[in-house]
Amino acid sequence: MAEANILVAQDQFSCSVCLEILKDPVAIPCGHSYCMGCIKNCWDQTDHTGVYSCPQCRKTFTPRPDLCRNTMLAEVVEKLKKTGLNPPPAQSYAGPGDVPCDFCTGRKFKAVKSCLTCLASYCETHVKTHYEGAAFKRHKLINAIGDLEQKLCAEHQRLCEVFCRTDQMCICLLCSQNEHKSHDTVSAEAERTGKQKQLGETQTEIQQRIQERLKEIEELKQAVESLKRSACIEIKESEKIFTELIRSIEKIHTEVIELIGANEKAAVNQAEGHMKKLEQEITELRRRNTELKQLSETEDHIHFLQNFQSLCAPPEAGDLPSVTVNTGISFGAVRKAVSELKDHIEDFCKGELVKITTTVNEVAVYSLQAPEPRNRAEFLKYSCQLTLDPNTANRDLCLSEGNRKVTWRRETKRYPDHSERFDRSPQVLCREGLSGTRCYWEIEWSGGGAVIGVTYKGISRKGWDHSCRLGCNDKSWSLDCSDSSYTAWHNNNETAITAPRSPRIGVYLDFNAGTLSFYGVSDTMTLLHRFQTTFTEPLYPGFGLGSEFFVNIGSSVTICQLN
């Protein structure tokens, strides 16, 4: 109860200008009390008008009332201070970004409401007069906003309440009756209602974009984690493979060194064995030579004749083979072979490294590409010029309008023979081959139906079977249009499509992304069908007359001029 009394007292004995406890309180003629300094400051600002008003009830006084300190009220305030009366909490003061109260003096409190009639902002205390005073009942209060002067017409200094749609600007009532009298004007509230819907659509699109970006971020995070795991595994596996490769090279190295060493040892042993035998033979020959010398020098004729036969017999040839000594012996050829092995391995590794580098560089967390167009204006950025190729046109088809329109006629055209002409199928292709980019074109069709598609140049031109018809083979993709339905075709597989009839069809090709999309074109773009594949050759736009080639006389297709 004591706390409640304090709060009541605080409210009753606070100055409604500075919102603090009354200092030198004075009571003005209407009965409201203020700090003497606060009310003097307020009235000093209106001295030039000669009219002085109460900040709370707005009652005016002329002349300026004399102010006297209310002694009794000052004593009551002092007693309440001693019992625990405190100033308003500091957190209600206006901070950066807040709208300050226009009626607070000194440190201003945060405004909670702005009056579009007074063009002023009020804190919780100063706004009470707008709730309590009858004179303020018709004033329009809104949540506090800044720069209220911007809400005034610069010419008439009146509140802007009207929106001029002709000049796309806010004006006051006087402007709508004068300078903007003949313009399309509505109330600001009515214009806001219409634009609020547009704002909601924009918000929805932004929120959708946010969700798409959040999804992309999540996908990127997952891709990065997957890439890190994969890179870690591949590094470890590559280290194992290269370790094994290094071991294999080291093994070859050891085997070559051992082979050279073994060859050297065997050759040396063989040579040393042969040299020993040669030395033994030399010793034997020297012994015999000594004996022959002694025999030749003897004076005993009988001794000479008795030993001559045995000593003069020719020496035995022995079992030693004839030896041809290689004086330039060297292992240089081995070194050359090892060097060639080194060069071969290095060349091979360089070539394989190029392949490995290419493979590694193809691993990416994401690929950058322009976003898919969202409306016709964005599609038109990719518009391309197409013309029909007379050399491909079936003889029942008539080209006109600078080879931009094809019509089925009863009479046969006398086109010259050409290997690229469709001889049976009522079809025609464009001259231009599209590849490596984004392209968009529109066609208008009429009559019983039309086939709109693209094809590789290698589509068959002879006969009536599936190899010739757009969408009926693996070389072409098409949309079959009739009065009642659409059908998408590729490789003779059909997909039925339910959509309202559209005489204008937009075709969007993103060659690198592998998408081919067909749209019904009106005030909006209606996706009819999208093919997703990988294109390997340039694509040629093509057209067939009639629905599923049941040709109707007068059926036509026109390539629209988009630029």
Coordinates of C-alpha atoms in Angstrom, one line a residue:
M1 CA 0.0 0.0 0.0
A2 CA 2.9 2.3 0.9
E3 CA 4.5 1.7 -2.5
A4 CA 1.2 2.5 -4.3
N5 CA 0.9 5.7 -2.4
I6 CA 4.4 6.7 -3.4
L7 CA 3.7 6.0 -7.0
V8 CA 0.5 8.1 -6.9
A9 CA 2.4 10.9 -5.1
Q10 CA 5.2 10.7 -7.7
D11 CA 2.6 11.1 -10.5
Q12 CA 0.8 14.0 -8.8
F13 CA 4.0 16.0 -7.9
S14 CA 6.0 15.6 -11.1
C15 CA 6.4 18.4 -13.6
S16 CA 4.7 17.4 -16.8
V17 CA 7.4 19.3 -18.8
C18 CA 10.6 17.9 -17.3
L19 CA 8.9 14.8 -15.8
E20 CA 10.9 15.2 -12.6
I21 CA 9.9 16.1 -9.1
L22 CA 8.7 19.7 -8.9
K23 CA 11.4 22.3 -8.2
D24 CA 10.2 25.7 -7.0
P25 CA 6.6 24.7 -7.9
V26 CA 4.2 27.3 -9.3
A27 CA 0.5 27.0 -10.1
I28 CA -0.8 28.7 -13.2
P29 CA -4.4 30.1 -13.6
C30 CA -5.8 26.8 -15.0
G31 CA -4.7 24.9 -11.9
H32 CA -1.8 22.9 -13.3
S33 CA 1.5 23.0 -11.5
Y34 CA 5.0 23.2 -13.0
C35 CA 8.6 23.9 -12.1
M36 CA 9.0 27.6 -12.2
G37 CA 12.0 27.3 -14.6
C38 CA 10.1 24.9 -16.9
I39 CA 7.1 27.0 -17.4
K40 CA 9.1 30.2 -17.8
N41 CA 11.2 28.5 -20.5
C42 CA 8.0 27.4 -22.3
W43 CA 6.4 30.8 -22.2
D44 CA 9.7 32.6 -23.2
Q45 CA 9.6 30.6 -26.5
T46 CA 6.1 32.0 -27.3
D47 CA 6.8 35.6 -26.2
H48 CA 6.7 36.7 -29.9
T49 CA 3.1 35.6 -30.3
G50 CA 1.8 37.2 -27.1
V51 CA -0.3 34.0 -26.4
Y52 CA 0.7 31.7 -23.5
S53 CA -0.9 28.2 -23.0
C54 CA -0.8 25.4 -20.5
P55 CA 1.3 22.5 -21.8
Q56 CA -1.3 20.0 -20.5
C57 CA -4.8 21.4 -21.1
R58 CA -3.7 24.0 -23.8
K59 CA -5.8 26.7 -22.2
T60 CA -4.4 30.1 -23.3
F61 CA -3.8 33.2 -21.3
T62 CA -3.3 36.8 -22.4
P63 CA -1.4 38.7 -21.1
R64 CA 1.4 36.5 -19.6
P65 CA 0.4 35.5 -16.0
D66 CA 2.7 36.4 -13.2
L67 CA 4.3 33.4 -11.5
C68 CA 4.7 33.0 -7.7
R69 CA 6.2 30.1 -5.9
N70 CA 3.6 27.8 -4.3
T71 CA 5.0 27.5 -0.8
M72 CA 2.6 24.9 0.5
L73 CA 3.1 22.7 -2.5
A74 CA 6.9 23.0 -2.1
E75 CA 6.7 21.9 1.5
V76 CA 4.5 18.8 0.5
V77 CA 7.0 17.9 -2.2
E78 CA 10.0 18.1 0.3
K79 CA 8.1 15.8 2.8
L80 CA 7.4 13.3 0.1
K81 CA 11.0 13.2 -1.0
K82 CA 12.0 12.3 2.5
T83 CA 9.5 9.3 2.5
G84 CA 11.0 7.8 -0.7
L85 CA 9.7 9.7 -3.7
N86 CA 12.0 9.1 -6.6
P87 CA 12.3 10.5 -10.1
P88 CA 11.1 8.4 -13.1
P89 CA 13.4 5.5 -14.0
A90 CA 16.4 6.4 -16.2
Q91 CA 15.6 3.7 -18.8
S92 CA 12.6 5.8 -20.0
Y93 CA 15.0 8.6 -21.3
A94 CA 15.4 8.8 -25.1
G95 CA 18.5 7.1 -26.3
P96 CA 20.2 6.8 -29.8
G97 CA 17.6 5.8 -32.3
D98 CA 14.6 6.8 -30.1
V99 CA 12.2 9.6 -30.9
P100 CA 12.5 12.3 -28.1
C101 CA 9.5 13.9 -26.5
D102 CA 9.0 17.4 -28.0
F103 CA 7.6 18.8 -24.7
C104 CA 10.3 17.5 -22.3
T105 CA 12.9 20.1 -21.2
G106 CA 16.4 19.3 -20.2
R107 CA 17.0 15.6 -20.7
K108 CA 14.2 14.3 -22.9
F109 CA 12.2 11.2 -22.4
K110 CA 11.4 8.7 -25.1
A111 CA 8.3 9.5 -27.1
V112 CA 5.6 6.8 -27.4
K113 CA 3.2 8.6 -29.7
S114 CA 3.3 11.2 -32.5
C115 CA 0.3 13.4 -33.3
L116 CA -0.2 14.0 -37.0
T117 CA -2.4 17.0 -36.2
C118 CA 0.0 18.8 -33.8
L119 CA 3.0 17.4 -35.7
A120 CA 4.7 16.7 -32.3
S121 CA 5.8 13.6 -30.4
Y122 CA 4.9 12.9 -26.8
C123 CA 6.3 10.7 -24.0
E124 CA 3.9 8.7 -21.8
T125 CA 3.2 11.7 -19.5
H126 CA 2.8 14.4 -22.1
V127 CA 0.5 12.3 -24.3
K128 CA -2.1 12.0 -21.5
T129 CA -3.6 15.4 -22.5
H130 CA -4.5 13.8 -25.9
Y131 CA -6.4 11.1 -24.1
E132 CA -8.0 13.2 -21.5
G133 CA -8.7 16.6 -23.2
A134 CA -11.8 16.9 -25.3
A135 CA -10.0 19.3 -27.7
F136 CA -7.6 16.5 -28.7
K137 CA -10.1 13.7 -29.3
R138 CA -10.0 14.2 -33.1
H139 CA -6.2 14.3 -33.3
K140 CA -4.7 11.4 -35.0
L141 CA -2.1 9.6 -32.8
I142 CA 0.4 7.0 -34.3
N143 CA 3.4 5.2 -32.8
A144 CA 6.2 7.6 -32.4
I145 CA 8.1 8.6 -35.6
G146 CA 10.7 11.2 -36.3
D147 CA 11.0 14.0 -38.9
L148 CA 7.3 15.0 -38.7
E149 CA 8.1 18.1 -40.7
Q150 CA 8.5 15.8 -43.8
K151 CA 4.8 15.0 -43.5
L152 CA 4.0 18.7 -44.3
C153 CA 3.5 20.0 -47.8
A154 CA 6.4 22.3 -48.6
E155 CA 4.2 24.8 -50.3
H156 CA 1.2 25.0 -48.1
Q157 CA 2.6 23.7 -44.8
R158 CA -0.3 21.4 -44.4
L159 CA -0.4 17.7 -43.7
C160 CA 0.1 15.5 -46.7
E161 CA -3.0 13.3 -46.8
V162 CA -3.4 12.7 -50.6
F163 CA -1.3 10.7 -53.0
C164 CA -1.0 11.8 -56.7
R165 CA -0.6 8.7 -58.8
T166 CA 0.2 10.8 -61.9
D167 CA 3.3 12.4 -60.3
Q168 CA 3.8 9.6 -57.8
M169 CA 4.1 11.9 -54.8
C170 CA 2.3 12.8 -51.5
I171 CA 0.4 16.1 -51.5
C172 CA -2.0 18.0 -49.3
L173 CA -5.7 18.8 -49.9
L174 CA -4.9 22.2 -51.3
C175 CA -2.5 20.7 -53.8
S176 CA -5.2 18.2 -55.0
Q177 CA -7.5 21.2 -55.6
N178 CA -5.0 23.3 -57.5
E179 CA -1.8 22.1 -59.2
H180 CA -2.9 18.4 -59.1
K181 CA -6.6 19.1 -59.8
S182 CA -6.7 17.1 -63.1
H183 CA -4.4 14.3 -61.8
D184 CA -5.3 10.8 -60.6
T185 CA -5.4 11.3 -56.9
V186 CA -6.5 9.1 -54.0
S187 CA -6.2 9.2 -50.2
A188 CA -2.9 8.2 -48.8
E189 CA -4.6 5.4 -46.9
A190 CA -6.2 4.0 -50.1
E191 CA -2.8 4.1 -52.0
R192 CA -1.2 2.5 -48.9
T193 CA -3.7 -0.4 -49.1
G194 CA -2.8 -1.1 -52.7
K195 CA 0.9 -0.8 -52.1
Q196 CA 0.7 -2.9 -48.9
K197 CA -0.3 -5.9 -51.1
Q198 CA 2.7 -5.2 -53.3
L199 CA 4.9 -4.9 -50.2
G200 CA 3.6 -8.2 -49.0
E201 CA 4.4 -9.9 -52.3
T202 CA 7.9 -8.4 -52.1
Q203 CA 8.3 -9.5 -48.5
T204 CA 7.2 -13.0 -49.6
E205 CA 9.7 -13.0 -52.4
I206 CA 12.5 -11.8 -50.1
Q207 CA 11.6 -14.4 -47.5
Q208 CA 11.6 -17.1 -50.2
R209 CA 15.0 -15.8 -51.3
I210 CA 16.2 -15.9 -47.7
Q211 CA 15.1 -19.5 -47.5
E212 CA 16.8 -20.4 -50.8
R213 CA 20.0 -18.8 -49.6
L214 CA 19.8 -20.5 -46.2
K215 CA 19.3 -23.8 -48.1
E216 CA 22.3 -23.0 -50.3
I217 CA 24.4 -22.2 -47.2
E218 CA 23.4 -25.5 -45.6
E219 CA 24.1 -27.4 -48.8
L220 CA 27.5 -25.6 -49.0
K221 CA 28.3 -26.5 -45.4
Q222 CA 27.5 -30.2 -46.1
A223 CA 29.5 -30.0 -49.4
V224 CA 32.5 -28.5 -47.6
E225 CA 32.4 -31.2 -44.9
S226 CA 32.1 -33.9 -47.5
L227 CA 35.0 -32.4 -49.4
K228 CA 37.1 -32.3 -46.3
R229 CA 36.4 -35.9 -45.5
S230 CA 37.0 -37.0 -49.1
A231 CA 40.3 -34.9 -49.3
C232 CA 41.5 -36.5 -46.0
I233 CA 40.8 -40.0 -47.3
E234 CA 42.4 -39.3 -50.7
I235 CA 45.5 -37.8 -49.1
K236 CA 46.0 -40.9 -46.9
E237 CA 45.3 -43.3 -49.8
S238 CA 47.6 -41.3 -52.1
E239 CA 50.3 -41.4 -49.4
K240 CA 50.0 -45.2 -49.4
I241 CA 50.2 -45.5 -53.1
F242 CA 53.2 -43.1 -53.4
T243 CA 54.9 -45.0 -50.5
E244 CA 54.4 -48.2 -52.4
L245 CA 55.7 -46.6 -55.6
I246 CA 58.8 -45.3 -53.8
R247 CA 59.4 -48.7 -52.4
S248 CA 59.1 -50.2 -55.9
I249 CA 61.6 -47.7 -57.2
E250 CA 63.9 -48.4 -54.3
K251 CA 63.6 -52.1 -54.9
I252 CA 64.5 -51.7 -58.6
H253 CA 67.4 -49.5 -57.4
T254 CA 68.6 -52.3 -55.1
E255 CA 68.2 -54.9 -57.8
V256 CA 70.2 -52.9 -60.3
I257 CA 73.0 -52.3 -57.8
E258 CA 73.1 -56.0 -56.8
L259 CA 73.0 -57.0 -60.5
I260 CA 76.1 -54.8 -61.3
G261 CA 77.9 -56.0 -58.2
A262 CA 77.2 -59.7 -59.0
N263 CA 78.2 -59.2 -62.6
E264 CA 81.4 -57.5 -61.5
K265 CA 82.2 -60.3 -59.0
A266 CA 81.6 -63.1 -61.5
A267 CA 83.7 -61.4 -64.2
V268 CA 86.6 -60.7 -61.7
N269 CA 86.5 -64.3 -60.4
Q270 CA 86.5 -65.7 -64.0
A271 CA 89.4 -63.4 -65.0
E272 CA 91.4 -64.2 -61.9
G273 CA 91.0 -68.0 -62.5
H274 CA 92.1 -67.7 -66.0
M275 CA 95.2 -65.5 -65.0
K276 CA 96.2 -68.2 -62.4
K277 CA 96.1 -70.9 -65.1
L278 CA 98.1 -68.7 -67.4
E279 CA 100.7 -68.1 -64.7
Q280 CA 101.0 -71.9 -64.1
E281 CA 101.6 -72.4 -67.8
I282 CA 104.2 -69.7 -67.9
T283 CA 106.1 -71.3 -64.9
E284 CA 106.0 -74.7 -66.7
L285 CA 107.3 -73.2 -70.0
R286 CA 110.1 -71.4 -68.2
R287 CA 111.2 -74.7 -66.5
R288 CA 111.3 -76.4 -69.8
N289 CA 113.2 -73.6 -71.4
T290 CA 115.9 -73.8 -68.7
E291 CA 116.2 -77.6 -69.4
L292 CA 116.6 -76.9 -73.1
K293 CA 119.2 -74.3 -72.5
Q294 CA 121.2 -76.7 -70.3
L295 CA 120.9 -79.4 -72.9
S296 CA 122.2 -77.1 -75.6
E297 CA 125.2 -76.2 -73.6
T298 CA 126.2 -79.8 -72.6
E299 CA 129.4 -81.3 -74.1
D300 CA 128.3 -84.8 -73.7
H301 CA 127.1 -85.9 -77.1
I302 CA 125.5 -89.1 -75.8
H303 CA 123.5 -87.2 -73.1
F304 CA 122.4 -84.7 -75.7
L305 CA 121.1 -87.3 -78.1
Q306 CA 119.4 -89.4 -75.4
N307 CA 117.4 -86.4 -74.0
F308 CA 116.8 -84.4 -77.2
Q309 CA 113.7 -86.4 -78.3
S310 CA 111.9 -85.7 -75.0
L311 CA 113.0 -82.1 -74.5
C312 CA 112.5 -80.9 -78.0
A313 CA 109.0 -82.2 -78.5
P314 CA 106.6 -79.3 -79.2
P315 CA 104.8 -77.9 -76.1
E316 CA 101.3 -79.1 -75.6
A317 CA 98.7 -76.5 -76.4
G318 CA 96.9 -77.1 -73.1
D319 CA 93.2 -76.7 -72.3
L320 CA 93.2 -72.9 -72.0
P321 CA 91.0 -71.2 -74.6
S322 CA 92.1 -68.2 -76.6
V323 CA 91.3 -65.0 -74.8
T324 CA 90.4 -61.6 -76.5
V325 CA 90.8 -58.9 -73.8
N326 CA 88.2 -56.1 -73.9
T327 CA 90.5 -53.1 -73.0
G328 CA 87.5 -50.6 -73.0
I329 CA 85.4 -52.6 -70.6
S330 CA 82.7 -50.3 -68.9
F331 CA 79.2 -50.4 -67.3
G332 CA 78.3 -47.1 -69.2
A333 CA 75.5 -48.9 -71.1
V334 CA 73.9 -49.8 -67.8
R335 CA 74.1 -46.2 -66.7
K336 CA 72.5 -45.2 -69.9
A337 CA 69.7 -47.8 -69.5
V338 CA 69.1 -46.5 -65.9
S339 CA 69.1 -42.9 -67.1
E340 CA 66.5 -43.8 -69.8
L341 CA 64.4 -45.5 -67.2
K342 CA 64.5 -42.3 -65.1
D343 CA 63.5 -40.1 -68.0
H344 CA 60.7 -42.5 -69.0
I345 CA 59.4 -42.5 -65.4
E346 CA 59.6 -38.7 -65.1
D347 CA 57.8 -38.2 -68.5
F348 CA 55.2 -40.7 -67.5
C349 CA 54.7 -39.0 -64.1
K350 CA 54.5 -35.6 -65.7
G351 CA 51.8 -36.7 -68.1
E352 CA 49.9 -38.5 -65.3
L353 CA 50.2 -35.4 -63.1
V354 CA 48.5 -33.3 -65.7
K355 CA 45.6 -35.8 -65.7
I356 CA 45.5 -35.9 -61.9
T357 CA 45.6 -32.0 -61.7
T358 CA 42.7 -31.8 -64.2
T359 CA 40.7 -34.3 -62.2
V360 CA 41.5 -32.6 -58.9
N361 CA 40.6 -29.2 -60.3
E362 CA 37.2 -30.5 -61.4
V363 CA 36.3 -31.2 -57.8
A364 CA 34.5 -28.0 -56.6
V365 CA 32.1 -27.3 -53.7
Y366 CA 29.9 -25.2 -56.0
S367 CA 29.7 -23.8 -59.5
L368 CA 28.9 -20.2 -60.2
Q369 CA 26.1 -19.4 -62.7
A370 CA 23.5 -16.7 -63.1
P371 CA 20.2 -17.4 -61.4
E372 CA 17.3 -18.8 -63.4
P373 CA 15.1 -15.9 -64.8
R374 CA 12.1 -15.2 -62.7
N375 CA 9.9 -13.1 -65.0
R376 CA 9.6 -12.3 -68.7
A377 CA 11.8 -9.2 -68.5
E378 CA 14.6 -11.3 -67.2
F379 CA 14.0 -14.0 -69.9
L380 CA 14.2 -11.3 -72.6
K381 CA 17.8 -10.5 -71.6
Y382 CA 18.7 -13.8 -73.3
S383 CA 16.6 -13.3 -76.4
C384 CA 18.2 -14.5 -79.7
Q385 CA 17.5 -13.9 -83.3
L386 CA 16.3 -16.9 -85.3
T387 CA 15.4 -17.4 -88.9
L388 CA 14.0 -20.5 -90.7
D389 CA 16.3 -22.4 -93.1
P390 CA 14.6 -22.9 -96.5
N391 CA 16.9 -25.8 -97.2
T392 CA 15.3 -27.8 -94.4
A393 CA 11.6 -26.9 -95.1
N394 CA 9.2 -29.7 -96.3
R395 CA 7.7 -28.8 -99.7
D396 CA 4.2 -28.5 -98.2
L397 CA 5.5 -25.6 -96.0
C398 CA 5.5 -22.0 -97.1
L399 CA 8.0 -19.6 -95.5
S400 CA 7.3 -15.8 -95.3
E401 CA 7.9 -12.6 -93.3
G402 CA 11.7 -12.8 -93.9
N403 CA 11.8 -16.6 -93.1
R404 CA 10.3 -16.0 -89.7
K405 CA 6.9 -17.6 -90.4
V406 CA 6.0 -21.0 -91.7
T407 CA 2.5 -22.0 -92.9
W408 CA 1.1 -25.3 -94.2
R409 CA -0.4 -24.9 -97.7
R410 CA -2.3 -27.3 -100.0
E411 CA 0.0 -26.5 -102.9
T412 CA 3.5 -27.9 -102.9
K413 CA 6.4 -25.4 -103.1
R414 CA 9.0 -26.0 -105.7
Y415 CA 12.0 -26.0 -103.4
P416 CA 15.2 -27.4 -105.0
D417 CA 16.5 -30.7 -103.9
H418 CA 18.7 -30.6 -100.8
S419 CA 20.1 -33.3 -98.5
E420 CA 18.9 -31.4 -95.4
R421 CA 15.2 -31.1 -96.5
F422 CA 12.5 -33.1 -94.7
D423 CA 11.0 -35.0 -97.6
R424 CA 7.9 -36.3 -95.7
S425 CA 7.6 -34.8 -92.3
P426 CA 6.0 -31.3 -92.3
Q427 CA 8.9 -29.7 -90.4
V428 CA 11.5 -27.0 -90.7
L429 CA 14.6 -26.1 -88.7
C430 CA 16.3 -22.7 -88.0
R431 CA 19.7 -21.8 -89.5
E432 CA 21.2 -21.0 -86.1
G433 CA 22.9 -23.7 -84.0
L434 CA 22.8 -22.9 -80.3
S435 CA 25.4 -24.0 -77.8
G436 CA 27.5 -23.0 -74.8
T437 CA 25.1 -20.2 -73.7
R438 CA 21.6 -19.2 -72.6
C439 CA 19.0 -18.5 -75.3
Y440 CA 15.4 -17.5 -75.2
W441 CA 12.8 -17.2 -78.1
E442 CA 9.1 -17.0 -78.4
I443 CA 6.7 -18.3 -81.1
E444 CA 3.1 -17.8 -81.9
W445 CA 1.1 -20.7 -83.3
S446 CA -2.3 -21.0 -84.8
G447 CA -4.5 -23.6 -86.4
G448 CA -4.9 -27.2 -85.3
G449 CA -1.6 -27.4 -83.5
A450 CA 2.1 -27.1 -83.7
V451 CA 5.3 -28.9 -82.6
I452 CA 8.0 -26.7 -81.1
G453 CA 11.4 -28.2 -80.3
V454 CA 15.1 -28.4 -80.7
T455 CA 17.3 -31.0 -82.3
Y456 CA 20.9 -32.0 -83.1
K457 CA 21.8 -31.5 -86.8
G458 CA 22.0 -35.3 -87.3
I459 CA 18.2 -35.9 -87.2
S460 CA 17.1 -37.9 -90.1
R461 CA 15.4 -36.0 -93.0
K462 CA 14.0 -38.9 -95.0
G463 CA 10.7 -40.6 -94.4
W464 CA 8.0 -40.3 -91.8
D465 CA 9.2 -42.6 -89.0
H466 CA 10.4 -41.7 -85.5
S467 CA 14.0 -41.0 -86.6
C468 CA 12.7 -37.9 -88.5
R469 CA 10.1 -36.4 -86.1
L470 CA 10.9 -33.8 -83.5
G471 CA 10.8 -35.4 -80.0
C472 CA 10.4 -39.0 -81.3
N473 CA 14.1 -39.9 -81.1
D474 CA 17.2 -39.4 -78.9
K475 CA 18.4 -36.4 -81.0
S476 CA 15.5 -34.1 -80.3
W477 CA 13.1 -32.6 -77.7
S478 CA 9.7 -31.0 -78.3
L479 CA 6.5 -29.6 -77.0
D480 CA 3.3 -30.7 -78.9
C481 CA 0.6 -28.0 -78.7
S482 CA -3.0 -28.5 -79.5
D483 CA -6.3 -26.7 -78.7
S484 CA -7.0 -29.0 -75.7
S485 CA -3.6 -30.0 -74.3
Y486 CA 0.2 -30.1 -74.4
T487 CA 2.5 -33.0 -74.6
A488 CA 6.3 -33.1 -74.0
W489 CA 8.3 -35.5 -76.1
H490 CA 11.8 -37.0 -76.1
N491 CA 13.1 -40.3 -77.5
N492 CA 9.4 -41.2 -78.3
N493 CA 8.5 -40.9 -74.6
E494 CA 5.6 -38.5 -73.9
T495 CA 4.6 -36.5 -70.8
A496 CA 1.0 -35.2 -70.7
I497 CA 0.7 -31.6 -69.5
T498 CA -2.5 -29.9 -68.2
A499 CA -2.5 -26.1 -68.7
P500 CA -4.6 -23.4 -70.3
R501 CA -4.1 -22.9 -74.0
S502 CA -1.5 -20.3 -74.8
P503 CA -1.0 -19.1 -78.4
R504 CA 2.4 -17.8 -77.5
I505 CA 5.1 -20.2 -76.2
G506 CA 8.4 -19.1 -74.8
V507 CA 11.4 -21.5 -75.1
Y508 CA 14.4 -21.1 -72.7
L509 CA 17.6 -23.0 -73.3
D510 CA 20.5 -23.1 -70.8
F511 CA 22.9 -25.3 -72.8
N512 CA 25.6 -25.6 -70.1
A513 CA 23.1 -26.4 -67.4
G514 CA 21.4 -28.9 -69.6
T515 CA 17.9 -27.4 -69.3
L516 CA 15.3 -26.8 -72.0
S517 CA 12.1 -25.1 -70.7
F518 CA 8.8 -24.3 -72.3
Y519 CA 6.5 -21.5 -71.0
G520 CA 3.0 -20.3 -71.7
V521 CA 3.5 -16.5 -72.2
S522 CA 0.7 -14.1 -71.1
D523 CA 0.8 -11.5 -68.3
T524 CA 2.8 -14.1 -66.4
M525 CA 5.2 -16.9 -67.4
T526 CA 3.6 -20.4 -66.9
L527 CA 6.1 -23.2 -66.9
L528 CA 4.7 -26.0 -69.0
H529 CA 7.6 -28.5 -69.0
R530 CA 11.4 -28.6 -68.4
F531 CA 13.8 -31.2 -69.8
Q532 CA 16.9 -31.8 -67.8
T533 CA 19.8 -33.6 -69.6
T534 CA 23.3 -33.1 -70.9
F535 CA 23.6 -31.5 -74.4
T536 CA 26.6 -32.7 -76.4
E537 CA 26.1 -30.9 -79.8
P538 CA 24.7 -27.6 -81.0
L539 CA 20.9 -27.5 -80.9
Y540 CA 18.8 -26.2 -83.8
P541 CA 15.3 -24.9 -83.1
G542 CA 12.7 -26.5 -85.2
F543 CA 8.9 -26.6 -85.8
G544 CA 6.3 -29.0 -87.1
L545 CA 2.8 -28.1 -88.3
G546 CA -0.2 -29.8 -86.8
S547 CA -0.7 -31.8 -83.6
E548 CA 1.2 -35.1 -83.6
F549 CA 1.6 -34.4 -87.4
F550 CA -2.1 -34.5 -88.2
V551 CA -1.7 -31.5 -90.4
N552 CA -4.4 -28.8 -90.7
I553 CA -4.5 -26.5 -93.7
G554 CA -3.5 -23.0 -92.6
S555 CA -1.7 -24.0 -89.5
S556 CA 1.3 -21.7 -88.9
V557 CA 4.1 -20.9 -86.6
T558 CA 5.8 -17.4 -86.3
I559 CA 9.1 -16.6 -84.6
C560 CA 8.3 -13.5 -82.6
Q561 CA 10.5 -10.4 -82.9
L562 CA 11.6 -9.6 -79.3
N563 CA 14.0 -6.7 -79.9

